[in-house]
Amino acid sequence: MRESSAMPWIQRNLQLPAHRRGFHLITAEILDSLPEISQFHVGLLNLFLQHTSASLSINENADPDVPLDMESSLSAIAPESFPYRHTCEGPDDMPAHVKSSLLGCSQSIPIRDGQLCLGTWQGIYLCEHRNRAARRRIVATMWGE
C-alpha cells in the first residue's frame, strides 16, 4: 500500500429525463456527467437514486431482449392486479415500490485506471417502474486517487 495525501471526494447531483416504464441503459449518461472519473487510478463510484418508485441495476447491455424480459419478470412478481392497500397514487404506484425494494436504489462500482470496472456485457440501468414517471435524480459520489 502506498502512502498518499487525502483521497479526493467528488459528489454531483445528476438529473435524468423522464422515461417510460421499463429498463433504460444510462451508462453513457452517467459517464458523460462525471468526466473526472478519468483522473482516478483506483476508486469507487456510488450511485444513489433519490426515488421510491424506480431503481438502479447492473445487467447485460448487449441483447435488447434482456431489459424487456426483466420488466416482464418484475411485473409478474409485483402485478398491478394484486390487492394492495396503498392505491391513492394509481394502480402502478405500489407495484413500483415493491420492484424498487427488490432491486434497490443504489449501486457501487469500482474504478480502475479512469474507467468503471464493469464487465464486458454489463451496463447501468435506470429501472423505471411507473407508467408515467417524472425526471429522476441520482447523487453520484466518487472517492479514490
Short mmCIF file of C-alpha atoms in Angstrom, two decimals:
data_model
loop_
_atom_site.label_atom_id
_atom_site.label_comp_id
_atom_site.label_asym_id
_atom_site.label_seq_id
_atom_site.Cartn_x
_atom_site.Cartn_y
_atom_site.Cartn_z
CA MET A 1 0.00 0.00 0.00
CA ARG A 2 1.43 3.36 -0.95
CA GLU A 3 1.11 6.49 1.12
CA SER A 4 -0.62 9.48 -0.38
CA SER A 5 -2.38 12.67 0.56
CA ALA A 6 -6.11 12.69 1.26
CA MET A 7 -8.12 10.91 -1.37
CA PRO A 8 -10.48 13.26 -3.21
CA TRP A 9 -14.24 13.10 -2.93
CA ILE A 10 -16.44 14.30 -5.75
CA GLN A 11 -20.19 14.47 -5.44
CA ARG A 12 -22.59 15.56 -8.11
CA ASN A 13 -26.37 15.64 -8.47
CA LEU A 14 -27.47 14.19 -11.80
CA GLN A 15 -30.89 14.57 -13.33
CA LEU A 16 -32.21 12.06 -15.84
CA PRO A 17 -35.06 12.86 -18.22
CA ALA A 18 -38.43 11.21 -17.72
CA HIS A 19 -38.56 7.69 -19.11
CA ARG A 20 -41.44 5.37 -19.79
CA ARG A 21 -41.83 2.23 -17.73
CA GLY A 22 -39.01 -0.23 -18.39
CA PHE A 23 -35.25 -0.71 -18.12
CA HIS A 24 -33.20 2.12 -19.63
CA LEU A 25 -29.44 1.90 -20.18
CA ILE A 26 -27.86 5.02 -18.63
CA THR A 27 -24.15 4.12 -18.53
CA ALA A 28 -23.20 6.73 -21.14
CA GLU A 29 -25.23 9.46 -19.40
CA ILE A 30 -23.51 8.68 -16.09
CA LEU A 31 -20.04 8.76 -17.65
CA ASP A 32 -20.78 11.97 -19.58
CA SER A 33 -21.81 13.63 -16.30
CA LEU A 34 -18.62 12.57 -14.50
CA PRO A 35 -15.60 13.50 -16.66
CA GLU A 36 -13.39 13.48 -13.52
CA ILE A 37 -13.58 9.69 -13.47
CA SER A 38 -10.67 9.67 -15.94
CA GLN A 39 -8.43 11.14 -13.21
CA PHE A 40 -8.90 8.22 -10.80
CA HIS A 41 -6.30 5.46 -10.74
CA VAL A 42 -8.33 3.47 -8.21
CA GLY A 43 -11.62 4.41 -6.61
CA LEU A 44 -15.30 3.80 -6.17
CA LEU A 45 -18.41 5.32 -7.70
CA ASN A 46 -21.62 5.16 -5.71
CA LEU A 47 -24.89 5.99 -7.44
CA PHE A 48 -27.90 6.71 -5.24
CA LEU A 49 -31.35 7.17 -6.80
CA GLN A 50 -33.50 9.54 -4.74
CA HIS A 51 -36.84 7.89 -5.51
CA THR A 52 -39.03 5.07 -4.20
CA SER A 53 -40.74 4.01 -7.44
CA ALA A 54 -37.66 3.41 -9.60
CA SER A 55 -34.39 1.58 -9.06
CA LEU A 56 -30.87 1.05 -10.36
CA SER A 57 -29.49 -2.21 -11.69
CA ILE A 58 -26.42 -3.54 -13.42
CA ASN A 59 -27.27 -6.04 -16.11
CA GLU A 60 -26.49 -7.19 -19.64
CA ASN A 61 -26.17 -4.31 -22.07
CA ALA A 62 -25.89 -6.23 -25.37
CA ASP A 63 -29.16 -8.03 -26.09
CA PRO A 64 -32.20 -5.72 -26.26
CA ASP A 65 -34.43 -8.59 -25.10
CA VAL A 66 -32.83 -8.57 -21.63
CA PRO A 67 -34.41 -5.28 -20.44
CA LEU A 68 -37.77 -6.37 -21.86
CA ASP A 69 -37.57 -9.72 -20.07
CA MET A 70 -36.51 -8.01 -16.83
CA GLU A 71 -39.55 -5.73 -16.99
CA SER A 72 -41.87 -8.67 -17.74
CA SER A 73 -40.40 -10.74 -14.92
CA LEU A 74 -40.74 -7.99 -12.33
CA SER A 75 -44.29 -7.23 -13.46
CA ALA A 76 -45.15 -10.90 -12.91
CA ILE A 77 -43.66 -10.74 -9.39
CA ALA A 78 -45.44 -7.48 -8.48
CA PRO A 79 -48.53 -7.19 -10.70
CA GLU A 80 -50.85 -4.20 -10.70
CA SER A 81 -53.78 -6.59 -10.14
CA PHE A 82 -52.61 -7.57 -6.63
CA PRO A 83 -54.97 -6.29 -3.88
CA TYR A 84 -52.66 -3.59 -2.49
CA ARG A 85 -53.82 -1.27 0.31
CA HIS A 86 -51.80 1.72 -0.88
CA THR A 87 -53.66 2.73 -4.04
CA CYS A 88 -54.09 6.52 -3.76
CA GLU A 89 -51.39 7.25 -6.41
CA GLY A 90 -52.71 4.89 -9.06
CA PRO A 91 -52.51 1.17 -9.81
CA ASP A 92 -48.85 1.28 -10.88
CA ASP A 93 -47.57 3.01 -7.71
CA MET A 94 -47.47 0.21 -5.13
CA PRO A 95 -46.03 -2.35 -7.59
CA ALA A 96 -43.35 0.27 -8.34
CA HIS A 97 -42.47 0.45 -4.63
CA VAL A 98 -42.22 -3.35 -4.45
CA LYS A 99 -39.96 -3.51 -7.51
CA SER A 100 -37.78 -0.69 -6.17
CA SER A 101 -37.35 -2.54 -2.89
CA LEU A 102 -36.39 -5.74 -4.72
CA LEU A 103 -33.74 -4.09 -6.91
CA GLY A 104 -32.59 -1.25 -4.67
CA CYS A 105 -31.81 2.41 -5.14
CA SER A 106 -28.01 2.34 -5.21
CA GLN A 107 -25.06 0.75 -6.96
CA SER A 108 -21.35 0.87 -6.11
CA ILE A 109 -18.93 0.32 -8.97
CA PRO A 110 -15.12 0.11 -8.69
CA ILE A 111 -12.99 2.49 -10.75
CA ARG A 112 -9.63 1.41 -12.19
CA ASP A 113 -7.35 3.47 -14.44
CA GLY A 114 -10.04 6.05 -15.17
CA GLN A 115 -12.77 3.58 -16.11
CA LEU A 116 -15.64 1.80 -14.43
CA CYS A 117 -14.80 -1.84 -13.75
CA LEU A 118 -17.94 -3.12 -15.45
CA GLY A 119 -17.81 -6.50 -17.12
CA THR A 120 -17.79 -6.78 -20.91
CA TRP A 121 -21.57 -7.10 -21.17
CA GLN A 122 -22.59 -5.00 -18.15
CA GLY A 123 -24.35 -1.67 -18.17
CA ILE A 124 -26.06 0.59 -15.64
CA TYR A 125 -29.83 0.70 -15.90
CA LEU A 126 -32.46 3.06 -14.61
CA CYS A 127 -35.37 0.76 -13.89
CA GLU A 128 -38.47 2.88 -14.24
CA HIS A 129 -41.44 1.24 -12.55
CA ARG A 130 -44.12 3.90 -13.12
CA ASN A 131 -46.15 4.19 -16.31
CA ARG A 132 -45.74 7.98 -16.38
CA ALA A 133 -42.71 8.99 -14.36
CA ALA A 134 -41.12 12.35 -13.76
CA ARG A 135 -37.45 13.16 -14.13
CA ARG A 136 -35.24 11.13 -11.80
CA ARG A 137 -32.40 12.38 -9.58
CA ILE A 138 -29.20 10.49 -8.81
CA VAL A 139 -26.50 11.50 -6.33
CA ALA A 140 -23.16 10.32 -7.76
CA THR A 141 -20.27 10.14 -5.30
CA MET A 142 -16.70 9.23 -6.32
CA TRP A 143 -13.83 8.57 -3.99
CA GLY A 144 -10.31 7.47 -4.77
CA GLU A 145 -6.92 8.52 -6.00
#
